[in-house]
Coordinates of C-alpha atoms in Angstrom, one line a residue:
Chain C
M1 CA 0.1 0.1 0.8
K2 CA 1.8 3.6 -0.6
Y3 CA -0.6 7.2 0.2
T4 CA -1.0 10.7 -1.4
E5 CA -0.2 13.6 0.8
D6 CA -3.9 13.9 -0.3
H7 CA -4.5 11.2 2.3
E8 CA -5.9 8.2 -0.5
W9 CA -4.1 5.4 -0.4
L10 CA -3.0 3.2 -4.1
R11 CA -3.4 -0.8 -4.0
L12 CA -2.1 -2.5 -6.7
E13 CA -4.0 -5.1 -7.8
G14 CA -2.5 -7.0 -11.1
D15 CA -1.7 -3.9 -13.0
L16 CA -4.8 -1.5 -11.9
V17 CA -4.2 0.9 -9.2
V18 CA -7.1 0.2 -6.5
V19 CA -8.0 4.5 -4.4
G20 CA -9.1 4.8 -1.7
I21 CA -8.9 7.2 1.1
T22 CA -6.9 6.8 4.3
E23 CA -8.8 6.0 8.9
H24 CA -7.2 9.3 8.9
A25 CA -9.5 11.8 6.4
A26 CA -12.9 9.8 6.7
E27 CA -12.4 10.9 10.5
Q28 CA -11.1 14.1 9.5
L29 CA -14.5 14.7 6.3
G30 CA -17.4 13.0 9.0
D31 CA -19.5 10.6 8.6
V32 CA -20.2 10.5 5.2
V33 CA -23.1 11.2 2.9
F34 CA -23.0 10.8 -0.4
V35 CA -20.8 9.5 -3.1
E36 CA -20.1 10.8 -6.6
L37 CA -17.7 8.8 -8.4
P38 CA -16.8 9.3 -11.8
E39 CA -18.0 7.4 -15.6
L40 CA -16.5 4.4 -16.7
E41 CA -13.1 4.6 -18.6
T42 CA -12.4 8.3 -18.2
Q43 CA -8.9 9.7 -18.7
V44 CA -7.9 11.3 -15.9
A45 CA -4.4 13.6 -15.3
K46 CA -2.5 13.5 -12.2
G47 CA -4.9 16.3 -9.8
D48 CA -7.4 16.2 -11.6
E49 CA -10.9 16.2 -8.9
V50 CA -12.5 12.6 -9.9
C51 CA -14.9 11.5 -6.9
V52 CA -16.6 14.1 -4.9
I53 CA -17.6 13.2 -0.8
E54 CA -19.7 14.4 0.8
S55 CA -19.8 14.4 4.4
V56 CA -22.9 16.3 6.7
K57 CA -20.5 18.6 6.9
A58 CA -19.2 19.4 3.3
A59 CA -18.2 18.2 -0.4
S60 CA -15.2 17.3 -0.5
D61 CA -12.8 16.2 -4.4
I62 CA -10.6 12.7 -4.3
L63 CA -7.2 13.8 -6.5
A64 CA -6.6 11.7 -9.4
P65 CA -3.2 10.4 -8.0
L66 CA -2.2 8.8 -11.7
D67 CA -2.6 9.4 -15.1
G68 CA -3.8 7.2 -16.0
E69 CA -8.6 5.8 -17.6
V70 CA -11.3 4.4 -14.8
V71 CA -11.9 1.1 -15.6
E72 CA -13.9 0.7 -12.4
V73 CA -15.5 2.4 -10.1
N74 CA -17.2 0.4 -6.4
D75 CA -20.9 1.5 -6.7
N76 CA -21.5 -0.2 -3.3
L77 CA -20.4 3.3 -2.0
S78 CA -23.3 4.6 -4.1
A79 CA -25.9 2.8 -1.9
T80 CA -24.7 2.5 1.3
P81 CA -21.7 6.5 1.7
S82 CA -21.3 5.3 5.2
L83 CA -19.4 1.7 4.2
V84 CA -16.4 4.9 3.3
N85 CA -17.0 5.1 7.6
E86 CA -17.1 2.5 8.7
D87 CA -14.1 0.1 6.3
P88 CA -11.8 3.3 4.0
A89 CA -9.0 1.0 4.0
G90 CA -10.4 -2.2 2.8
D91 CA -14.2 -1.9 1.3
A92 CA -14.6 1.9 0.7
W93 CA -12.1 1.3 -2.3
F94 CA -13.6 4.4 -4.6
F95 CA -12.1 3.9 -8.3
K96 CA -9.6 1.8 -10.0
L97 CA -7.4 3.2 -12.4
K98 CA -4.8 1.6 -15.4
I99 CA -1.8 3.5 -15.5
D100 CA 0.7 2.8 -18.1
D101 CA 3.7 3.2 -16.3
L102 CA 3.0 1.1 -13.1
S103 CA 7.0 1.9 -11.4
V104 CA 5.1 5.7 -10.7
L105 CA 4.0 4.4 -7.2
D106 CA 7.5 4.4 -6.5
E107 CA 7.1 7.8 -6.0
F108 CA 3.9 7.5 -3.4
M109 CA 4.7 7.1 1.0
T110 CA 5.2 4.2 3.3
E111 CA 3.2 3.6 5.3
D112 CA 5.0 4.3 8.3
E113 CA 5.9 7.7 6.2
Y114 CA 2.8 8.3 6.0
K115 CA 2.5 7.6 10.0
D116 CA 4.9 9.9 10.1
F117 CA 3.2 13.5 7.7
I118 CA 0.3 12.9 9.6
A119 CA 1.4 12.9 12.8
Chain L
M21 CA -5.5 33.6 14.6
S22 CA -6.8 31.2 17.3
D23 CA -5.4 33.5 20.2
S24 CA -8.5 36.4 18.7
L25 CA -11.5 34.5 19.6
R26 CA -12.4 34.7 22.8
R27 CA -14.3 32.0 24.8
T28 CA -16.6 30.5 26.7
V29 CA -16.5 29.7 30.6
F30 CA -17.5 26.1 29.2
H31 CA -13.7 25.9 26.9
D32 CA -12.1 24.2 28.7
L33 CA -14.7 21.4 29.1
H34 CA -15.3 21.0 25.5
V35 CA -11.6 20.7 25.4
E36 CA -12.3 17.5 28.4
L37 CA -14.8 16.3 26.4
G38 CA -12.9 15.8 22.8
A39 CA -14.8 18.4 21.2
K40 CA -13.3 19.7 18.2
M41 CA -13.4 23.6 18.1
V42 CA -13.8 25.6 15.2
P43 CA -14.0 29.8 14.7
F44 CA -17.1 30.3 14.4
A45 CA -19.1 34.3 15.1
G46 CA -15.4 35.3 16.6
Y47 CA -15.7 32.4 19.9
D48 CA -13.9 29.6 19.3
M49 CA -16.9 26.8 19.1
P50 CA -17.0 23.0 19.4
V51 CA -18.4 22.0 16.4
Q52 CA -18.6 18.5 17.3
Y53 CA -17.8 15.5 19.2
P54 CA -16.5 12.4 19.5
M55 CA -20.1 11.3 19.1
G56 CA -20.1 12.6 15.8
V57 CA -22.5 14.9 14.0
M58 CA -24.5 12.3 13.1
A59 CA -25.4 10.8 15.7
E60 CA -25.6 14.1 17.6
H61 CA -28.0 15.2 15.7
L62 CA -29.9 11.7 16.3
H63 CA -29.9 11.6 20.1
T64 CA -31.2 14.6 20.7
R65 CA -34.6 13.6 18.6
A66 CA -34.4 10.5 20.5
Q67 CA -32.7 11.7 24.2
A68 CA -31.8 15.3 24.4
G69 CA -28.5 17.1 24.0
L70 CA -27.2 20.0 25.5
F71 CA -25.6 23.1 23.4
D72 CA -23.5 25.5 24.4
V73 CA -24.7 28.8 23.3
S74 CA -23.4 31.0 25.7
H75 CA -21.6 32.8 22.5
M76 CA -25.4 35.0 22.6
G77 CA -25.3 38.3 23.2
Q78 CA -27.8 38.4 26.8
V79 CA -29.4 41.8 27.5
T80 CA -32.0 42.9 29.4
L81 CA -33.8 46.0 28.8
H82 CA -35.4 48.5 31.2
G83 CA -37.5 51.1 31.5
P84 CA -41.4 52.7 31.9
D85 CA -43.5 51.6 29.0
V86 CA -40.2 49.2 27.5
A87 CA -42.9 46.7 25.6
L88 CA -44.6 49.2 23.7
A89 CA -40.7 50.8 22.9
L90 CA -39.2 48.4 21.6
E91 CA -42.6 47.5 19.3
R92 CA -40.9 50.6 17.9
L93 CA -38.4 48.1 16.2
V94 CA -40.2 45.0 15.7
P95 CA -42.6 44.4 13.9
V96 CA -43.5 42.4 16.4
A97 CA -45.8 43.0 19.0
L98 CA -44.2 43.4 22.7
A99 CA -47.2 44.9 24.3
E100 CA -49.7 42.4 25.1
L101 CA -46.6 39.5 25.4
K102 CA -48.1 37.8 29.3
D103 CA -45.0 38.1 32.4
G104 CA -43.5 35.1 31.6
R105 CA -43.9 34.2 28.1
Q106 CA -41.7 34.4 25.2
R107 CA -41.8 35.6 21.5
Y108 CA -39.4 35.3 18.4
A109 CA -38.9 39.1 17.0
M110 CA -37.1 40.3 14.4
F111 CA -34.7 43.7 14.4
T112 CA -35.6 46.0 10.6
D113 CA -34.0 48.7 8.6
A114 CA -36.0 50.7 6.3
A115 CA -35.8 49.2 4.0
G116 CA -37.7 45.9 5.6
G117 CA -34.6 44.2 5.6
I118 CA -33.4 41.8 8.6
L119 CA -31.1 43.1 10.7
D120 CA -30.8 40.6 13.3
D121 CA -33.8 37.7 14.6
L122 CA -34.6 37.2 18.3
M123 CA -36.3 35.8 21.0
V124 CA -38.4 38.8 23.9
A125 CA -39.3 37.8 26.7
N126 CA -41.8 39.9 29.1
R127 CA -40.1 39.2 32.7
G128 CA -42.7 42.2 34.7
D129 CA -40.7 44.4 34.9
H130 CA -38.5 44.3 32.2
L131 CA -37.7 42.4 28.8
F132 CA -35.3 40.0 27.6
V133 CA -33.6 39.6 24.6
V134 CA -31.5 36.6 23.3
V135 CA -30.4 38.1 19.8
N136 CA -27.4 36.7 17.4
A137 CA -22.9 36.4 18.7
A138 CA -22.3 38.1 15.5
C139 CA -25.0 40.6 15.4
K140 CA -25.1 42.1 19.3
A141 CA -23.0 44.2 19.8
D142 CA -24.9 46.0 16.5
D143 CA -28.3 44.8 17.8
I144 CA -27.1 46.6 21.7
A145 CA -26.4 49.6 19.2
H146 CA -29.7 50.5 17.3
M147 CA -31.7 49.5 21.1
R148 CA -29.0 52.3 22.9
A149 CA -29.5 54.9 20.4
N150 CA -32.5 53.9 19.5
L151 CA -35.0 53.4 22.5
P152 CA -34.8 56.6 25.1
G153 CA -35.2 56.4 28.5
I154 CA -34.3 52.9 28.6
T155 CA -32.3 51.1 29.8
V156 CA -30.3 48.9 28.0
T157 CA -28.3 46.3 29.8
E158 CA -25.5 43.1 28.3
H159 CA -25.0 40.2 30.4
S160 CA -21.8 39.0 30.0
G161 CA -21.2 37.3 32.8
R162 CA -24.0 35.1 32.2
A163 CA -23.8 31.4 30.0
L164 CA -26.9 30.3 28.3
L165 CA -27.1 26.4 27.9
A166 CA -29.7 25.0 25.6
L167 CA -31.8 21.0 26.5
Q168 CA -33.0 20.1 23.7
G169 CA -35.5 16.2 23.0
P170 CA -38.1 13.8 24.5
G171 CA -35.5 13.4 27.4
A172 CA -35.1 17.5 28.3
E173 CA -37.9 18.4 30.6
G174 CA -37.2 14.3 32.3
A175 CA -33.5 15.6 32.7
L176 CA -33.8 19.2 33.8
A177 CA -36.5 18.0 36.0
T178 CA -34.1 16.3 37.8
L179 CA -32.7 19.4 39.2
I180 CA -35.4 21.7 39.3
P181 CA -38.6 20.0 39.4
A182 CA -40.4 23.0 38.5
V183 CA -39.8 23.2 35.0
A184 CA -41.9 20.5 34.4
D185 CA -45.1 22.5 34.7
M186 CA -43.2 25.3 32.5
R187 CA -45.4 25.0 28.8
F188 CA -43.3 26.7 25.5
M189 CA -42.6 29.8 25.1
D190 CA -43.3 30.3 29.1
V191 CA -40.5 31.9 31.0
A192 CA -39.1 31.6 34.2
T193 CA -36.3 31.5 37.7
H194 CA -35.7 29.0 39.8
A195 CA -33.3 28.6 42.1
W196 CA -30.1 26.6 41.8
D197 CA -27.4 25.3 44.8
G198 CA -27.6 29.6 45.6
A199 CA -27.5 30.9 41.6
D200 CA -30.7 32.2 39.6
L201 CA -30.8 30.1 36.6
W202 CA -33.2 31.5 34.5
I203 CA -35.2 29.3 32.1
S204 CA -37.5 29.0 29.0
R205 CA -38.7 26.3 27.4
S206 CA -37.7 26.9 23.2
G207 CA -34.7 26.9 21.7
Y208 CA -33.9 26.2 18.2
T209 CA -34.1 22.5 17.4
G210 CA -37.6 21.6 16.8
E211 CA -37.9 19.8 20.2
D212 CA -39.1 20.1 23.6
G213 CA -36.6 21.7 25.6
F214 CA -34.9 24.8 27.5
E215 CA -32.8 26.8 27.1
I216 CA -31.0 28.3 30.1
S217 CA -29.1 30.8 31.3
V218 CA -26.3 30.9 34.7
P219 CA -23.4 32.7 35.8
H220 CA -20.4 31.9 34.8
S221 CA -19.8 31.8 39.0
H222 CA -22.3 28.6 38.3
A223 CA -22.0 27.1 34.4
V224 CA -19.8 25.0 34.6
E225 CA -20.9 23.0 38.5
F226 CA -24.5 22.7 36.4
A227 CA -23.2 21.8 32.8
R228 CA -21.8 18.6 34.9
A229 CA -24.6 18.3 36.5
L230 CA -26.5 17.5 33.0
L231 CA -24.5 15.7 31.6
A232 CA -23.5 13.2 34.4
L233 CA -27.9 12.1 33.3
E234 CA -27.8 9.2 31.0
A235 CA -30.1 11.1 28.5
V236 CA -27.6 14.3 28.0
A237 CA -24.8 14.0 25.9
P238 CA -22.1 17.0 25.4
I239 CA -23.8 18.6 21.1
G240 CA -22.1 21.0 18.6
L241 CA -22.4 23.6 16.8
G242 CA -22.5 20.8 12.8
A243 CA -25.9 19.0 14.7
R244 CA -27.6 22.0 15.7
D245 CA -27.1 23.3 12.6
S246 CA -29.2 19.8 10.4
L247 CA -31.2 20.7 13.2
R248 CA -32.8 23.6 13.4
L249 CA -31.8 22.7 9.2
E250 CA -34.7 20.2 9.7
A251 CA -37.0 22.9 11.5
G252 CA -37.6 24.8 9.0
L253 CA -35.6 27.5 10.8
C254 CA -34.3 30.1 9.6
L255 CA -29.9 30.8 10.1
Y256 CA -29.6 34.9 10.8
G257 CA -26.7 35.5 8.1
H258 CA -28.3 32.7 6.0
D259 CA -31.3 31.8 5.4
I260 CA -32.1 35.6 6.8
D261 CA -30.3 39.5 6.6
I262 CA -30.4 43.0 5.4
T263 CA -31.4 42.0 1.3
T264 CA -34.1 39.7 3.2
T265 CA -38.0 40.7 4.0
P266 CA -39.3 39.0 7.1
V267 CA -42.3 38.6 4.1
E268 CA -39.8 37.1 1.9
A269 CA -38.5 34.9 4.6
A270 CA -42.1 33.2 4.9
L271 CA -42.3 34.9 8.5
N272 CA -44.9 36.4 8.8
W273 CA -46.7 34.5 11.0
A274 CA -44.5 36.6 13.7
I275 CA -46.0 39.3 13.0
Q276 CA -49.7 39.7 14.8
K277 CA -52.1 40.8 13.5
S278 CA -51.8 44.3 15.9
R279 CA -49.1 45.0 14.1
R280 CA -50.5 44.7 10.7
T281 CA -52.5 47.2 8.5
D282 CA -55.8 48.3 10.5
G283 CA -53.9 46.6 13.3
A284 CA -54.7 48.6 17.1
R285 CA -51.3 48.7 16.8
A286 CA -49.9 49.5 13.2
G287 CA -46.9 49.8 11.9
G288 CA -44.8 52.2 14.0
F289 CA -41.4 49.7 13.0
P290 CA -38.2 50.6 10.9
G291 CA -39.9 49.1 7.5
A292 CA -43.2 49.4 8.1
D293 CA -44.1 50.3 4.2
V294 CA -42.9 47.5 2.5
I295 CA -43.3 45.2 5.1
L296 CA -47.3 44.8 5.6
P297 CA -47.8 46.2 2.0
Q298 CA -45.8 42.3 1.5
L299 CA -48.0 40.8 3.8
T300 CA -51.2 41.6 1.8
D301 CA -50.1 41.4 -1.5
G302 CA -47.2 39.2 -1.6
A303 CA -43.6 39.0 -1.7
L304 CA -41.9 39.0 -5.2
R305 CA -39.7 36.2 -4.0
R306 CA -40.3 33.6 -0.3
R307 CA -37.9 31.7 0.8
V308 CA -38.9 27.5 1.0
G309 CA -38.2 24.2 1.3
L310 CA -36.4 22.2 -1.4
L311 CA -35.9 18.2 -0.9
P312 CA -33.4 16.7 -3.8
E313 CA -33.8 13.8 -6.0
T314 CA -31.2 12.1 -5.3
R315 CA -28.5 11.7 -2.9
A316 CA -26.6 15.0 -3.7
P317 CA -27.1 17.9 -0.5
M318 CA -28.0 21.4 -2.2
R319 CA -25.6 23.7 -0.1
E320 CA -25.9 27.4 0.9
G321 CA -24.9 29.1 -2.6
T322 CA -26.9 26.2 -5.6
A323 CA -28.1 28.6 -8.2
L324 CA -32.1 26.7 -8.3
F325 CA -33.2 26.9 -12.1
A326 CA -36.7 26.1 -13.8
D327 CA -35.9 23.5 -16.4
T328 CA -32.6 22.0 -17.1
T329 CA -31.5 24.4 -20.0
A330 CA -31.8 27.3 -18.2
A331 CA -29.0 30.1 -18.8
D332 CA -30.6 32.4 -15.4
P333 CA -31.6 30.7 -12.2
V334 CA -34.5 31.7 -10.5
G335 CA -33.4 31.3 -7.5
H336 CA -30.6 30.2 -4.8
V337 CA -30.1 28.5 -1.7
T338 CA -29.9 29.8 1.5
S339 CA -29.0 27.1 3.7
G340 CA -28.3 23.0 2.4
A341 CA -27.3 19.9 4.4
F342 CA -27.9 16.8 4.6
G343 CA -30.7 15.4 7.5
P344 CA -30.0 12.7 10.1
T345 CA -33.6 12.3 10.7
L346 CA -34.7 12.3 7.6
Q347 CA -31.7 9.8 5.6
A348 CA -32.0 12.2 2.8
P349 CA -30.4 15.8 1.7
M350 CA -33.3 19.4 2.8
S351 CA -31.9 22.6 1.5
M352 CA -34.1 26.2 3.0
G353 CA -33.5 28.5 -0.6
Y354 CA -35.8 31.4 -2.3
V355 CA -37.5 31.4 -5.5
P356 CA -41.4 33.3 -7.4
E357 CA -43.9 32.4 -4.9
S358 CA -44.9 31.6 -8.7
L359 CA -43.1 28.4 -7.9
C360 CA -43.1 28.5 -4.5
T361 CA -45.8 26.3 -4.5
P362 CA -45.3 22.2 -2.8
G363 CA -44.5 19.7 -5.1
T364 CA -43.0 22.3 -8.0
R365 CA -39.3 21.0 -9.6
L366 CA -36.6 23.7 -9.6
Y367 CA -33.4 22.0 -10.6
G368 CA -29.9 22.4 -8.4
E369 CA -27.2 23.1 -9.8
V370 CA -24.4 20.8 -8.9
R371 CA -21.1 21.0 -9.9
G372 CA -21.6 22.2 -13.2
K373 CA -24.9 19.4 -12.8
R374 CA -28.4 20.0 -12.8
M375 CA -30.5 18.2 -10.2
P376 CA -34.0 17.7 -10.1
V377 CA -35.1 19.5 -6.5
V378 CA -39.0 19.4 -5.2
V379 CA -40.1 22.5 -3.5
A380 CA -41.4 20.8 0.1
A381 CA -44.1 22.6 2.7
L382 CA -42.0 23.3 6.4
P383 CA -40.6 22.0 8.9
F384 CA -39.6 18.4 7.5
R385 CA -39.9 17.4 10.8
P386 CA -42.6 18.1 12.3
A387 CA -42.2 20.4 16.4
Q388 CA -42.0 18.5 19.4
F389 CA -43.4 21.1 21.0
K390 CA -45.1 20.9 24.5
R391 CA -47.5 23.8 23.6

């Protein structure tokens, strides 16, 4: 698992990158009440707004951590947005990206580095 | 920056209880406790929530014919407000706009007024400038707590049994541990409950005594906002301000017959020449409830359109959130009179997309007041 400074986690699954938000981010957001997922086959560039998470407090964006194509989205989040609070690092993944060069994942923080980052 | 924020007498208690503190109206206030906004909201609806509202202004007005005097600043009937009763009011300006909303209680030989934190300095200056012969006293040495929810009466009555006899909008002074508590049976959540003014000397001890009761949990500003929105109540600076008249804000119910055209004391308040005709003929726009038809909340500022292609908005959202009791998003906003019938479908533009939303009757959740 790798981590971004925007509090996303990235997990390699075959040649796809699965993207979610960290427990720390989910706690900061508070109760999540709505998730707007990207459309399939969307080409995204690093830094694009891909998803919107609405908590009781406010709307927040999930940014694309990498250039790539959205090939799968987690429809469970549309029906049960509270999954983001219940299992942020597991069942509440948001989307899967197909990217050209998996080696760019090395740029991101390890779990220990992320823990230091939020400490 | 947080150094310049004012603190209520409960600040250390909030921190001890694990509150997340945020700046609000110049004060460092608890937005939520570890329970979280959703659970705090539902706890208040099911049991009893304790809110620190000490940032609000507490003011007494003394002087001859004080109720008649204050009527010069509000479109509300105060002369017939009975001893021991309270009423909702609003200060208006010459254009009919709302300077602030407030609660006014008749306490026999004087009035007790509670005003919003962000407006209190202006409100006090406004009253001092415009109420000659009336002594305007701010009680900055008193804290204010709101205890709200179906368990509020049972909880407060364990400390002060006499509150069980109070009805909605009654006010009374009751002693607790040697201190005079100024209690009203009111609040701003749509629930039965009380607002309790307590001297600083006894405030924390009194709050702890309430929090020790099983039904009572501390509740932050986050849930206060979603509770008042479900109850269809206006938040000053959002749903009402100097650009909205009481009629546009659908606050006609707060303007009694005696102050209206042909009433015993018609007019005589700032903006009467704007507000009184609107009461008869209607205003061009009105505050309405709005229920989005998708799960996406439509928050403050969302533009409202008559259809999916119209170039110009017909109105906008002034408050919007997810309603934990409704289990759905909810908003309030202003639309033209012709579009304010419940059931009318409009479109709110959320992140560039026009999403359907239906005009709905307020409140979203019926009030549970003990009348």
